[in-house]
mmCIF file of C-alpha atoms in Angstrom:
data_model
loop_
_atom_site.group_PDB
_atom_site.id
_atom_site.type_symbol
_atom_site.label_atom_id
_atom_site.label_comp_id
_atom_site.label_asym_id
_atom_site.label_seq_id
_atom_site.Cartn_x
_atom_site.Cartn_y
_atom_site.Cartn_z
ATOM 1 C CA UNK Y 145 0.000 0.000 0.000
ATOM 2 C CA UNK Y 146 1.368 3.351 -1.018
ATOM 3 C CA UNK Y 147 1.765 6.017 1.450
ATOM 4 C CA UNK Y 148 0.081 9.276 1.217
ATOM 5 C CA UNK Y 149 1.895 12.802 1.118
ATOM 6 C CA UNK Y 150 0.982 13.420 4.856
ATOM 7 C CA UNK Y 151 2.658 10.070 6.497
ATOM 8 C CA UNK Y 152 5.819 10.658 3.856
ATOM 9 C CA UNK Y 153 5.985 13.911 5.938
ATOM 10 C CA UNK Y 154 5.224 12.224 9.434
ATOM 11 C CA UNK Y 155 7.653 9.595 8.305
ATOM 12 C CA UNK Y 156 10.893 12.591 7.559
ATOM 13 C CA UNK Y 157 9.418 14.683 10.585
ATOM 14 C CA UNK Y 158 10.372 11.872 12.577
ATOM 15 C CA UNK Y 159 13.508 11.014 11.450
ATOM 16 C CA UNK Y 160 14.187 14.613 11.856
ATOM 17 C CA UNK Y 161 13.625 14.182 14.987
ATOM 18 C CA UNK Y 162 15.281 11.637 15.661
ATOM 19 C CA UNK Y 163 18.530 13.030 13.930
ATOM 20 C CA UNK Y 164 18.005 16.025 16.089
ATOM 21 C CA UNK Y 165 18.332 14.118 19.501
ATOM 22 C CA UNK Y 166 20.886 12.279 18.136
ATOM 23 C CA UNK Y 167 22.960 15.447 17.650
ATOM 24 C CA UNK Y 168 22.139 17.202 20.974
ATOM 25 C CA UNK Y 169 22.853 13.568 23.092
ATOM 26 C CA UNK Y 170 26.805 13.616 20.625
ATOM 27 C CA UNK Y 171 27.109 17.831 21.592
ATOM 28 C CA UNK Y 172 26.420 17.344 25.441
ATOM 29 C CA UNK Y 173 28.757 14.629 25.442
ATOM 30 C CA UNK Y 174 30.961 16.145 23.823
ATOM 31 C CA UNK Y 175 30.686 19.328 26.570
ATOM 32 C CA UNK Y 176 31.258 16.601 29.450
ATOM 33 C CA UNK Y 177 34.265 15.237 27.905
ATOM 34 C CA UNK Y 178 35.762 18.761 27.409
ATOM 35 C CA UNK Y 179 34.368 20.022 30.872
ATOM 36 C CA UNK Y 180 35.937 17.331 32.316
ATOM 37 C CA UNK Y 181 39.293 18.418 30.816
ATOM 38 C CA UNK Y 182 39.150 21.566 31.802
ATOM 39 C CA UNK Y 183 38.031 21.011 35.218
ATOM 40 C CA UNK Y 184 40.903 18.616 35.461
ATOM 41 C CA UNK Y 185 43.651 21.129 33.784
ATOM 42 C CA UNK Y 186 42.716 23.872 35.941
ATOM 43 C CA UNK Y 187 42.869 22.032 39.484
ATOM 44 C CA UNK Y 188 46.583 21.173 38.139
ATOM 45 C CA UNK Y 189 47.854 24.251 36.184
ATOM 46 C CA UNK Y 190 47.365 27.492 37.963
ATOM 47 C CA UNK Y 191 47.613 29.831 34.700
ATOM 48 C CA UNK Y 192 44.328 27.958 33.129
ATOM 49 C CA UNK Y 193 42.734 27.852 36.386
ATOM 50 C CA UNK Y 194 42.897 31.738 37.046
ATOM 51 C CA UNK Y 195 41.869 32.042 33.327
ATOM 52 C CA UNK Y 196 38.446 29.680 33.668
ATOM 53 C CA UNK Y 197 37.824 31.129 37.460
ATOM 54 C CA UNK Y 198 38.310 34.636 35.255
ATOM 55 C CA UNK Y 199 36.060 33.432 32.439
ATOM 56 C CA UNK Y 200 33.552 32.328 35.089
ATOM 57 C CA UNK Y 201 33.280 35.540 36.899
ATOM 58 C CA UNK Y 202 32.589 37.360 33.293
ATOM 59 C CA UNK Y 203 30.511 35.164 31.357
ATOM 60 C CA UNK Y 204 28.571 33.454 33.527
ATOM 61 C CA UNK Y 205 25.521 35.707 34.106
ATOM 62 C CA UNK Y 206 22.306 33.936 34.678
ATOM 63 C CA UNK Y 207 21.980 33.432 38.501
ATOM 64 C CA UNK Y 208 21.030 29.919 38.459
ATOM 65 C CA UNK Y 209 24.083 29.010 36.459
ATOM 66 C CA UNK Y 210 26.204 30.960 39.132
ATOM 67 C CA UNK Y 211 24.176 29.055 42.080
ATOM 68 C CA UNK Y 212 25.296 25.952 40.160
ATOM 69 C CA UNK Y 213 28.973 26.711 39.523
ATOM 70 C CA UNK Y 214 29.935 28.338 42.825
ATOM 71 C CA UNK Y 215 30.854 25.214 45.030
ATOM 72 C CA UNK Y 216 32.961 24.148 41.991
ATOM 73 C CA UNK Y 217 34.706 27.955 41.749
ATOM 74 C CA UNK Y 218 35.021 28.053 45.174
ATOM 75 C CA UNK Y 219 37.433 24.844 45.155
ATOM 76 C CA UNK Y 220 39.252 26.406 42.592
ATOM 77 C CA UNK Y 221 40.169 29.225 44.570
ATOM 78 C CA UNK Y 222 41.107 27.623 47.547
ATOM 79 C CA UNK Y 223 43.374 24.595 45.125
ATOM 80 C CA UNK Y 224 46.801 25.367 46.889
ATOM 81 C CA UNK Y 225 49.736 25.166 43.865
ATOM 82 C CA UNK Y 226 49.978 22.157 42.850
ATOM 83 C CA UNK Y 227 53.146 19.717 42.378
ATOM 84 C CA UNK Y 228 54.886 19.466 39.095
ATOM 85 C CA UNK Y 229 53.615 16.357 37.290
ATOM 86 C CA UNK Y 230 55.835 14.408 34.861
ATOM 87 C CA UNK Y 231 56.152 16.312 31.846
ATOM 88 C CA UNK Y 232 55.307 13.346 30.167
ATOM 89 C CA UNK Y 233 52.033 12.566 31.317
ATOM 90 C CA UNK Y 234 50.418 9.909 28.201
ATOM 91 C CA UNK Y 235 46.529 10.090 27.093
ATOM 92 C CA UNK Y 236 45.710 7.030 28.816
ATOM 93 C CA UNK Y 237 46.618 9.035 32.412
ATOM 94 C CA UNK Y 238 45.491 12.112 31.688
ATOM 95 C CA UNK Y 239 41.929 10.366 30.464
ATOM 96 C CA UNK Y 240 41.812 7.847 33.710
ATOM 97 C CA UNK Y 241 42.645 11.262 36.250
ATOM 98 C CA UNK Y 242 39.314 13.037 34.589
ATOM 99 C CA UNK Y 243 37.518 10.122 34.606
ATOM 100 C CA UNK Y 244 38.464 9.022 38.314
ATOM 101 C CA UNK Y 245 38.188 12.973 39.068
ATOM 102 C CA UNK Y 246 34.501 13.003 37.564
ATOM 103 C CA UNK Y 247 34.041 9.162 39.626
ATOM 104 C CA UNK Y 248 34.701 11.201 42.629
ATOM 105 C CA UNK Y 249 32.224 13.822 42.075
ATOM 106 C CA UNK Y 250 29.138 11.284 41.217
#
């Protein structure tokens, strides 16, 4: 049975849809992953996290977004220098400390 012109359109609609969620679910991950990285840089390097707590303080504007971020900014400004790592440091440890730093948080 053929379909008509109005569940041809239902039918792309929804794929459209579909697509659509698809995206947002690959952006937001994408945000965690390089949230993550950040979050993890700038508890180690003090330039990057003066820059972020910086960025914070400027961009951030809506209230509940501050109400969200301020126990996080708050650590950040009380992070004491931190040790030297390796220079060295491979992908593999730099992914398992943001993933065991994002573990502790949960």
């Amino acid at each position: 049975m053929a379909q008509t012109l109005e569940q041809k359109i239902a039918e792309a609609e929804s794929r459209l849809a579909r697509l659509r969620e698809q995206s947002r679910r690959t952006e937001n991950g994408q945000k965690i992953i390089l949230g993550g990285m950040l979050i993890h840089a700038a508890r180690k390097d003090t330039q990057i996290r003066a820059w972020l707590l910086a960025e914070a303080e400027r961009s951030v504007t809506r209230e509940v977004d501050k109400k969200r971020l301020a126990p996080l900014l708050d650590i950040l400004r009380r992070t004491p220098e931190a040790k030297p790592e390796r220079a060295e440091e491979t992908v593999s440890e730099a992914l398992t400390n943001i993933l065991s730093d994002n573990a502790m948080r949960d």
